Short mmCIF file of C-alpha atoms in Angstrom, two decimals:
data_model
loop_
_atom_site.label_atom_id
_atom_site.label_comp_id
_atom_site.label_asym_id
_atom_site.label_seq_id
_atom_site.Cartn_x
_atom_site.Cartn_y
_atom_site.Cartn_z
CA MET O 1 69.10 47.25 127.70
CA SER O 2 68.46 50.03 130.17
CA ASN O 3 64.91 51.36 130.44
CA LYS O 4 66.32 54.83 131.20
CA ILE O 5 67.82 55.47 127.78
CA PRO O 6 67.89 59.25 127.25
CA ASN O 7 66.98 61.01 124.03
CA LEU O 8 70.12 62.72 122.79
CA LYS O 9 69.15 63.27 119.16
CA ASP O 10 69.33 67.06 119.53
CA PHE O 11 72.59 67.13 121.45
CA ASN O 12 75.40 69.14 119.85
CA PHE O 13 78.38 66.84 120.31
CA ARG O 14 80.92 69.26 118.85
CA ALA O 15 79.85 72.32 120.82
CA ASP O 16 78.71 70.94 124.17
CA GLN O 17 81.04 67.99 124.72
CA HIS O 18 84.75 67.63 124.09
CA ARG O 19 86.46 64.25 123.97
CA PHE O 20 90.23 64.08 123.71
CA ARG O 21 93.26 62.06 124.71
CA GLN O 22 96.01 63.68 126.72
CA GLY O 23 98.88 61.88 128.37
CA ASP O 24 97.62 58.56 129.70
CA LEU O 25 93.97 59.63 129.97
CA CYS O 26 90.85 59.50 127.79
CA LEU O 27 89.01 62.65 128.83
CA VAL O 28 85.49 63.94 128.33
CA LEU O 29 84.61 67.53 129.18
CA ASP O 30 80.97 68.39 129.65
CA VAL O 31 81.19 71.99 128.45
CA LEU O 32 78.09 73.38 130.17
CA SER O 33 78.73 71.96 133.65
CA GLY O 34 82.53 72.01 133.44
CA SER O 35 82.62 68.38 134.63
CA ILE O 36 85.65 66.30 133.67
CA HIS O 37 85.37 62.55 133.17
CA ALA O 38 88.35 60.23 132.80
CA VAL O 39 86.83 57.21 131.02
CA ASP O 40 87.94 53.78 129.95
CA GLN O 41 88.10 52.61 126.35
CA VAL O 42 84.62 51.04 126.41
CA VAL O 43 82.92 54.26 127.47
CA TRP O 44 85.08 56.23 125.02
CA ASP O 45 84.02 54.00 122.11
CA LEU O 46 80.38 54.13 123.17
CA LEU O 47 80.44 57.94 123.29
CA GLU O 48 82.03 57.99 119.86
CA ALA O 49 79.36 55.62 118.53
CA LEU O 50 76.66 57.76 120.12
CA GLU O 51 77.82 60.73 118.08
CA GLU O 52 77.95 58.64 114.90
CA GLN O 53 74.42 57.35 115.60
CA ASN O 54 72.99 60.84 116.25
CA GLY O 55 72.55 60.30 119.97
CA ASP O 56 70.60 57.05 119.78
CA LEU O 57 72.01 54.86 122.55
CA GLU O 58 70.34 51.63 121.39
CA LEU O 59 71.72 52.07 117.87
CA ALA O 60 75.15 52.88 119.29
CA LEU O 61 75.16 49.70 121.39
CA THR O 62 74.01 47.62 118.45
CA TYR O 63 76.66 49.18 116.21
CA LEU O 64 79.46 48.34 118.64
CA LEU O 65 78.26 44.78 119.13
CA GLU O 66 78.09 44.20 115.38
CA ASN O 67 81.17 46.11 114.24
CA GLN O 68 83.68 46.08 117.09
CA ALA O 69 83.94 42.35 117.75
CA ASP O 70 87.72 42.60 117.41
CA ARG O 71 87.79 44.69 120.60
CA GLY O 72 86.24 41.87 122.57
CA TYR O 73 83.36 43.85 124.04
CA SER O 74 80.58 41.69 125.41
CA ALA O 75 76.97 42.80 125.70
CA ALA O 76 77.53 43.02 129.46
CA ASP O 77 80.57 45.30 129.02
CA LEU O 78 78.61 47.66 126.80
CA GLN O 79 75.56 47.63 129.04
CA GLU O 80 77.73 48.56 132.02
CA ALA O 81 79.18 51.47 130.02
CA ALA O 82 75.70 52.56 128.95
CA ASP O 83 74.47 52.49 132.53
CA GLU O 84 77.44 54.57 133.60
CA ILE O 85 76.64 57.18 130.94
CA VAL O 86 72.97 57.26 131.97
CA ASP O 87 73.97 57.73 135.62
CA LEU O 88 76.22 60.68 134.70
CA ILE O 89 73.38 62.24 132.74
CA SER O 90 71.07 61.80 135.73
CA GLU O 91 73.48 63.54 138.06
CA GLY O 92 73.85 66.45 135.64
CA THR O 93 77.51 66.03 134.70
CA LEU O 94 77.21 64.77 131.13
CA PHE O 95 75.23 65.71 128.01
CA ASN O 96 74.07 69.08 129.28
CA GLN O 97 72.62 71.10 126.42
CA ASP O 98 73.25 74.81 125.93
CA PRO O 99 70.10 76.79 126.84
CA TRP O 100 71.50 80.15 125.69
CA ARG O 101 72.56 79.54 122.10
CA ASN O 102 70.42 81.67 119.76
CA ASN O 103 68.26 82.93 122.62
CA GLY O 104 69.01 86.66 122.65
CA ILE O 105 71.52 86.25 125.46
CA THR O 106 72.51 89.95 125.55
CA ASP O 107 69.10 90.75 127.01
CA SER O 108 70.29 89.23 130.29
CA PHE O 109 73.49 91.28 130.53
CA GLY O 110 71.83 94.36 131.99
CA LYS O 111 73.13 97.89 131.59
CA ALA O 112 76.79 98.30 130.67
CA VAL O 113 78.87 99.19 133.73
CA VAL O 114 82.52 100.25 133.41
CA LYS O 115 84.49 98.43 136.07
CA SER O 116 88.06 98.56 134.78
CA LEU O 117 90.36 101.15 133.20
CA CYS O 118 93.77 100.76 131.62
CA LEU O 119 95.70 104.00 132.05
CA ASN O 120 98.46 104.39 129.49
CA VAL O 121 100.42 106.68 131.77
CA ALA O 122 103.45 106.64 129.46
CA HIS O 123 103.56 106.58 125.68
CA ASP O 124 107.28 106.19 125.96
CA CYS O 125 109.66 103.38 126.84
CA ASN O 126 113.27 102.80 127.90
CA LEU O 127 113.42 99.53 125.95
CA SER O 128 113.02 98.94 122.24
CA CYS O 129 111.45 95.49 122.11
CA GLU O 130 111.33 93.96 118.66
CA TYR O 131 107.81 92.52 118.97
CA CYS O 132 106.18 95.46 120.79
CA PHE O 133 102.56 95.92 119.64
CA ALA O 134 102.77 99.53 120.91
CA SER O 135 105.37 100.58 118.31
CA ARG O 136 108.17 100.45 120.87
CA GLY O 137 106.12 102.36 123.42
CA ASN O 138 104.64 105.40 121.68
CA PHE O 139 101.74 103.63 119.90
CA GLY O 140 102.74 105.15 116.57
CA GLY O 141 102.72 108.75 117.78
CA SER O 142 105.01 111.06 119.69
CA SER O 143 106.29 110.24 123.17
CA LYS O 144 103.99 111.53 125.92
CA LEU O 145 103.44 111.15 129.64
CA MET O 146 99.98 111.34 131.22
CA PRO O 147 99.52 114.42 133.44
CA PHE O 148 97.82 113.93 136.77
CA GLU O 149 94.80 115.93 135.58
CA ILE O 150 94.03 113.22 133.02
CA GLY O 151 94.56 110.46 135.56
CA LYS O 152 92.24 112.22 137.98
CA ALA O 153 89.61 112.67 135.27
CA ALA O 154 89.93 108.96 134.47
CA LEU O 155 89.18 107.93 138.05
CA ASP O 156 86.27 110.37 138.19
CA PHE O 157 84.99 108.77 134.98
CA LEU O 158 85.33 105.32 136.57
CA VAL O 159 83.36 106.40 139.64
CA GLU O 160 80.61 107.88 137.47
CA HIS O 161 80.24 104.89 135.17
CA SER O 162 80.84 102.02 137.60
CA GLU O 163 77.58 103.00 139.30
CA ASN O 164 76.92 100.78 142.34
CA ARG O 165 79.76 98.37 141.66
CA GLN O 166 82.05 98.39 144.68
CA HIS O 167 85.12 96.62 143.31
CA CYS O 168 86.94 98.30 140.40
CA GLU O 169 90.30 97.83 138.72
CA VAL O 170 92.87 100.25 137.33
CA ASP O 171 95.89 99.07 135.33
CA PHE O 172 98.97 101.23 134.83
CA PHE O 173 100.35 100.51 131.39
CA GLY O 174 102.57 101.96 128.69
CA GLY O 175 105.11 102.10 127.20
CA GLU O 176 106.81 101.88 130.51
CA PRO O 177 104.64 103.29 133.32
CA LEU O 178 107.55 103.72 135.74
CA LEU O 179 108.79 106.53 133.49
CA ASN O 180 105.84 108.44 134.95
CA PHE O 181 106.04 107.09 138.48
CA ALA O 182 105.36 110.46 140.16
CA VAL O 183 101.96 110.63 138.45
CA VAL O 184 101.30 106.95 139.21
CA LYS O 185 101.67 107.79 142.90
CA GLN O 186 99.36 110.80 142.59
CA ILE O 187 96.71 108.67 140.89
CA VAL O 188 96.96 105.97 143.57
CA GLU O 189 96.63 108.59 146.31
CA TYR O 190 93.56 110.05 144.61
CA GLY O 191 92.15 106.55 144.22
CA ARG O 192 92.46 105.94 147.95
CA GLN O 193 90.49 109.15 148.56
CA ILE O 194 87.80 107.95 146.17
CA GLU O 195 87.55 104.65 148.05
CA ILE O 196 86.68 106.51 151.22
CA VAL O 197 84.30 109.05 149.68
CA TYR O 198 82.38 106.66 147.39
CA GLY O 199 82.75 103.33 149.15
CA LYS O 200 84.77 101.83 146.29
CA LYS O 201 87.62 99.33 146.37
CA ILE O 202 90.15 99.90 143.61
CA GLN O 203 92.68 97.19 142.80
CA PHE O 204 95.68 98.74 141.03
CA THR O 205 97.96 96.73 138.73
CA LEU O 206 101.20 97.86 137.11
CA THR O 207 102.96 96.25 134.15
CA THR O 208 106.68 96.97 133.96
CA ASN O 209 109.85 95.92 132.16
CA ALA O 210 111.59 96.41 135.55
CA VAL O 211 114.44 98.59 134.26
CA LEU O 212 113.48 101.27 136.82
CA LEU O 213 112.27 98.89 139.53
CA GLU O 214 114.55 100.14 142.29
CA ALA O 215 114.11 99.33 145.99
CA GLU O 216 112.27 102.57 146.78
CA ILE O 217 109.71 101.97 144.03
CA GLN O 218 109.41 98.32 145.04
CA ASP O 219 108.63 99.32 148.62
CA TYR O 220 105.95 101.75 147.50
CA LEU O 221 104.27 99.15 145.28
CA ASN O 222 104.25 96.64 148.11
CA GLN O 223 102.96 99.09 150.69
CA ASN O 224 100.08 100.01 148.40
CA ASN O 225 99.24 96.39 147.46
CA ILE O 226 99.66 97.06 143.75
CA SER O 227 99.53 93.87 141.67
CA MET O 228 102.48 93.39 139.35
CA VAL O 229 103.02 92.05 135.85
CA LEU O 230 106.78 91.71 135.36
CA SER O 231 108.14 91.23 131.84
CA LEU O 232 110.77 88.51 131.44
CA ASP O 233 110.82 86.19 128.44
CA GLY O 234 112.82 83.27 129.80
CA ARG O 235 116.39 82.20 129.15
CA PRO O 236 118.89 85.06 128.79
CA GLU O 237 119.51 84.48 125.09
CA VAL O 238 115.75 84.36 124.40
CA HIS O 239 114.97 87.48 126.43
CA ASP O 240 117.88 89.40 124.94
CA ARG O 241 116.87 88.53 121.39
CA MET O 242 113.73 90.68 121.63
CA ARG O 243 113.81 92.81 124.78
CA VAL O 244 116.66 95.20 124.11
CA PHE O 245 117.73 98.71 124.99
CA PRO O 246 117.69 101.36 122.23
CA ASP O 247 121.38 100.65 121.57
CA GLY O 248 120.53 97.00 120.83
CA SER O 249 122.02 95.51 123.99
CA GLY O 250 120.04 92.93 125.92
CA SER O 251 118.21 93.73 129.15
CA TYR O 252 118.15 90.34 130.94
CA ALA O 253 121.09 90.96 133.24
CA GLU O 254 119.66 94.34 134.18
CA VAL O 255 116.07 93.34 134.92
CA ARG O 256 116.16 89.76 136.17
CA PRO O 257 117.59 90.64 139.61
CA ARG O 258 115.05 93.44 140.04
CA ILE O 259 112.16 91.16 139.11
CA GLN O 260 113.44 88.49 141.45
CA ALA O 261 113.73 90.99 144.31
CA MET O 262 110.19 92.21 143.62
CA ALA O 263 108.72 88.69 143.69
CA GLU O 264 110.60 87.71 146.84
CA SER O 265 109.67 90.94 148.63
CA ARG O 266 105.99 89.97 148.48
CA GLN O 267 106.49 86.28 149.25
CA HIS O 268 105.65 85.33 145.66
CA GLN O 269 102.10 86.61 145.89
CA ASN O 270 100.14 89.12 143.81
CA TYR O 271 102.36 89.09 140.71
CA TYR O 272 103.02 87.32 137.44
CA VAL O 273 106.25 87.05 135.54
CA ARG O 274 105.05 87.34 131.97
CA GLY O 275 107.02 86.27 128.93
CA THR O 276 106.39 86.04 125.20
CA TYR O 277 107.47 83.25 122.88
CA THR O 278 108.05 83.67 119.16
CA LYS O 279 109.09 81.60 116.17
CA SER O 280 112.64 81.96 117.46
CA ASN O 281 111.98 79.96 120.64
CA LEU O 282 109.39 77.33 119.84
CA ASP O 283 111.04 75.32 122.61
CA PHE O 284 109.42 77.75 125.04
CA ALA O 285 108.83 75.10 127.69
CA GLN O 286 112.50 75.57 128.49
CA ASP O 287 111.84 79.26 129.09
CA VAL O 288 108.94 78.51 131.42
CA LEU O 289 111.11 76.09 133.37
CA HIS O 290 113.98 78.57 133.40
CA LEU O 291 111.72 81.15 135.03
CA ALA O 292 110.62 78.56 137.59
CA ASP O 293 114.26 77.69 138.25
CA GLN O 294 114.88 81.34 139.11
CA GLY O 295 112.38 80.85 141.93
CA PHE O 296 109.35 82.47 140.33
CA GLN O 297 106.12 80.86 141.50
CA GLN O 298 103.70 82.71 139.20
CA VAL O 299 104.56 82.38 135.51
CA SER O 300 102.77 83.27 132.28
CA VAL O 301 104.31 82.85 128.83
CA GLU O 302 102.19 83.97 125.87
CA PRO O 303 102.48 83.42 122.11
CA VAL O 304 103.53 86.50 120.18
CA VAL O 305 100.85 88.09 118.01
CA ALA O 306 102.40 89.66 114.94
CA PRO O 307 101.81 90.10 111.19
CA GLU O 308 102.97 87.11 109.17
CA THR O 309 105.50 89.38 107.42
CA GLU O 310 107.60 89.49 110.59
CA ASP O 311 110.28 86.81 110.77
CA TYR O 312 109.43 86.10 114.41
CA ALA O 313 105.68 85.69 113.78
CA LEU O 314 103.98 82.36 114.46
CA GLY O 315 102.23 80.53 111.64
CA ALA O 316 100.06 77.47 111.06
CA GLU O 317 103.18 75.47 110.26
CA ASP O 318 104.37 76.00 113.84
CA LEU O 319 101.30 74.53 115.54
CA PRO O 320 102.49 70.90 115.75
CA GLN O 321 105.67 72.00 117.50
CA ILE O 322 103.77 74.42 119.76
CA PHE O 323 101.32 71.68 120.76
CA ALA O 324 104.15 69.24 121.45
CA GLU O 325 105.83 71.87 123.60
CA TYR O 326 102.74 72.28 125.77
CA ASP O 327 102.72 68.48 126.18
CA ARG O 328 106.37 68.57 127.27
CA LEU O 329 105.60 71.37 129.69
CA ALA O 330 102.73 69.39 131.20
CA SER O 331 105.02 66.39 131.76
CA ALA O 332 107.63 68.60 133.38
CA LEU O 333 105.04 70.18 135.66
CA GLU O 334 103.75 66.75 136.72
CA GLN O 335 107.26 65.66 137.60
CA ARG O 336 107.94 68.84 139.56
CA GLU O 337 104.70 68.45 141.50
CA GLU O 338 105.78 64.93 142.47
CA GLU O 339 109.11 66.36 143.62
CA GLY O 340 107.48 69.18 145.61
CA ARG O 341 108.84 71.85 143.25
CA GLN O 342 105.53 72.95 141.76
CA PHE O 343 104.80 76.43 140.48
CA ASN O 344 101.77 78.05 138.92
CA PHE O 345 101.70 78.26 135.13
CA PHE O 346 98.91 80.70 134.35
CA HIS O 347 97.55 78.94 131.27
CA PHE O 348 97.21 75.57 133.00
CA ASP O 349 95.57 77.08 136.07
CA LEU O 350 91.98 76.10 135.33
CA ASN O 351 89.43 76.06 138.13
CA LEU O 352 86.47 74.18 136.72
CA GLU O 353 84.63 74.02 140.04
CA HIS O 354 84.63 77.74 140.82
CA GLY O 355 85.19 79.42 137.46
CA PRO O 356 84.05 82.85 136.27
CA CYS O 357 80.43 83.88 136.59
CA LEU O 358 78.15 83.37 133.60
CA PRO O 359 78.33 86.97 132.21
CA LYS O 360 82.15 86.81 132.38
CA ARG O 361 82.14 83.49 130.56
CA LEU O 362 79.88 84.86 127.86
CA LYS O 363 81.53 88.26 127.38
CA GLY O 364 85.19 87.43 127.98
CA CYS O 365 87.50 90.30 128.89
CA GLY O 366 84.81 92.99 128.58
CA ALA O 367 86.92 95.25 126.35
CA GLY O 368 84.96 98.17 124.93
CA ASN O 369 82.17 97.52 127.39
CA GLU O 370 83.26 96.99 130.98
CA TYR O 371 86.92 97.76 130.31
CA LEU O 372 88.34 100.86 128.58
CA ALA O 373 91.78 102.36 127.97
CA ILE O 374 92.81 105.98 128.43
CA THR O 375 95.76 107.63 126.65
CA PRO O 376 97.98 110.41 128.05
CA GLU O 377 95.80 112.96 126.22
CA GLY O 378 92.61 111.50 127.69
CA ASP O 379 91.47 109.69 124.55
CA ILE O 380 89.23 106.69 125.21
CA TYR O 381 89.69 103.35 123.43
CA PRO O 382 88.07 99.91 123.90
CA CYS O 383 91.33 98.56 125.33
CA HIS O 384 95.06 99.29 125.32
CA GLN O 385 95.60 97.21 122.18
CA PHE O 386 93.20 99.39 120.18
CA VAL O 387 95.12 102.57 121.03
CA GLY O 388 96.37 104.16 117.83
CA ARG O 389 93.62 102.68 115.65
CA PRO O 390 91.71 105.91 114.89
CA GLU O 391 88.46 104.22 113.92
CA TYR O 392 88.19 102.89 117.49
CA ARG O 393 88.76 106.19 119.27
CA MET O 394 85.59 106.65 121.34
CA GLY O 395 86.19 110.23 122.42
CA ASN O 396 88.04 112.11 125.14
CA LEU O 397 87.59 112.41 128.89
CA LEU O 398 87.59 116.21 128.59
CA GLU O 399 84.75 116.18 126.04
CA LYS O 400 82.20 113.93 127.70
CA ASN O 401 79.36 115.10 125.47
CA LYS O 402 81.17 113.76 122.41
CA ILE O 403 81.90 110.21 123.59
CA LYS O 404 80.74 107.58 121.10
CA TRP O 405 78.84 105.32 123.46
CA GLU O 406 77.52 103.34 120.49
CA THR O 407 80.96 101.70 120.27
CA MET O 408 80.06 99.94 123.50
CA ASP O 409 77.09 98.34 121.76
CA GLU O 410 79.40 96.97 119.07
CA PHE O 411 81.60 95.32 121.69
CA ARG O 412 78.67 94.37 123.89
CA ASN O 413 77.29 92.26 121.03
CA ALA O 414 80.64 90.60 120.33
CA HIS O 415 79.95 87.91 122.92
CA ILE O 416 80.41 84.21 122.27
CA TYR O 417 76.98 83.89 120.69
CA GLY O 418 77.51 86.96 118.53
CA LYS O 419 80.40 85.24 116.74
CA SER O 420 79.46 82.36 114.47
CA ALA O 421 82.86 80.72 114.93
CA CYS O 422 82.50 80.80 118.73
CA SER O 423 78.92 79.73 119.35
CA GLY O 424 79.65 76.14 118.35
CA CYS O 425 83.14 75.89 119.85
CA TRP O 426 83.76 73.85 123.00
CA THR O 427 86.20 76.43 124.40
CA ARG O 428 83.72 79.31 124.33
CA PHE O 429 83.09 79.50 128.08
CA TYR O 430 86.81 79.47 128.85
CA CYS O 431 88.13 82.02 126.34
CA GLY O 432 85.05 84.26 126.10
CA GLY O 433 85.52 84.61 122.35
CA GLY O 434 89.18 85.54 122.38
CA CYS O 435 90.91 88.91 121.98
CA HIS O 436 88.87 91.53 120.12
CA ALA O 437 91.98 93.49 119.16
CA ASN O 438 93.67 90.47 117.59
CA ALA O 439 90.46 89.59 115.76
CA GLN O 440 90.19 93.08 114.31
CA ALA O 441 93.88 93.26 113.40
CA PHE O 442 93.85 89.97 111.47
CA ASN O 443 90.29 89.84 110.13
CA GLY O 444 89.14 93.45 110.06
CA THR O 445 86.28 92.75 112.46
CA ILE O 446 85.90 91.95 116.14
CA TYR O 447 83.28 89.34 115.23
CA GLN O 448 85.73 86.90 113.62
CA PRO O 449 88.28 85.50 116.10
CA TYR O 450 91.99 85.23 115.39
CA TRP O 451 92.28 81.65 114.14
CA LEU O 452 95.84 80.89 115.22
CA GLY O 453 95.14 82.16 118.73
CA CYS O 454 92.07 79.92 118.89
CA GLU O 455 94.05 76.82 118.01
CA ILE O 456 96.68 77.54 120.66
CA GLN O 457 93.99 78.28 123.22
CA LYS O 458 92.29 74.94 122.53
CA LYS O 459 95.51 73.03 123.13
CA ARG O 460 96.26 74.91 126.34
CA LEU O 461 92.78 74.17 127.62
CA GLU O 462 93.12 70.48 126.86
CA VAL O 463 96.32 70.35 128.84
CA ALA O 464 94.78 72.40 131.65
CA VAL O 465 91.83 69.99 131.86
CA TYR O 466 94.26 67.08 131.89
CA MET O 467 96.30 68.62 134.71
CA GLN O 468 93.13 69.22 136.71
CA ALA O 469 91.98 65.63 136.11
CA LYS O 470 95.32 64.19 137.23
CA ARG O 471 95.20 66.20 140.44
CA LEU O 472 91.65 65.08 141.16
CA ILE O 473 92.53 61.43 140.52
CA LYS O 474 95.56 61.75 142.78
CA ALA O 475 93.44 63.31 145.54
CA VAL O 476 90.82 60.55 145.29
CA ASP O 477 93.50 57.83 145.38
CA ALA O 478 95.14 59.44 148.41
CA LYS O 479 91.81 59.54 150.22
CA LYS O 480 91.17 55.85 149.45
CA ASN O 481 94.59 54.88 150.77
CA LYS O 482 94.14 56.61 154.13
#
């Protein structure tokens, strides 16, 4: 036996290592380092035995020799696997233990700095989407458009509270923000002035249903380098089931050509076509592929989040089919990559080598802390999905002395180690604890994540790791064959 046997008795196998099978691979993810290992069956069984034997490698080897004779493992086979594991530990890519769990991690975050704003420039919409979380655009209130004075005050607020941070982000949201395009342009112009005066760089993003995305607007958005999120659910019958005009007619035929023109006008850069799948289209891989077949290179399709009383809501009973659909999508993507027809599916685009910085991994999206939403009246909320929930109204831009800054502390502490369900979950560094708004809507607290969303996220991450592993294996094989 090796004389370098490590002591792994305190290692948290469930939280800091994830072993799973996907496609034709046995995969091991070292959560802390982000290292992926594609292993053979001997190493897989030895890792499994290590967990069963509480991290004692000698006991694990003995157990396999005595109880797995039917697998034909010799002492030499097992010793080779053990040596391989020890080597991976030595190089820092396996069995890394979490140094931050239960260590007062928020002390290292520093002072809260607002770096992003979501401006709800329109509480109004020209569509009447069935699944709209914003109550078909008005967030449960009356229809309103943001005046420029509020937009200006929002950017002034961002300058004041972003402190020395140079790069900031502003999202135009609604409702449908193009209903207030004149004010959008005024805000962008003011933002460019701020960049010069204060040395800031503001990246603007606009989310649109594309009904009003005419050539003149498209040109302006391109000229001003405004990132785009373009709403299209997939196949015509799927899109038209949910994304309808007020008279009930579908919008696919109206918006698809505009979205396509937008994507092509910027050479398929700096945009995402974003769809939503529901219980009505659990075969959503077909919608992803449909979008790719339209020529879109940047695609994101998300699960709907809705109360279980809605007939289109997803439930636990749908998870097996959802998981199988992600598997089918992965197979289709592999085939298309082989054929040179690849495209980027947002949820499988996992960069384990150069991922988010540590604070981003710990805090997730930063809602209520680094990221805030502003309504047309100037009301401040932790994010756009909290708008209309009165208990989360933080104040108003025009009454700065009455802003409830303590709300930031509540969200600041809702990091992955502030949530008991997250601190021991292998996905914690990749999801950042999930969506606070969904957690609050389903559980009444931002400290308990939305369970169904967690399960879907785990599956997507497994497939993303698999896709990354396959690409790395292919690259290594290609290099060997040169």
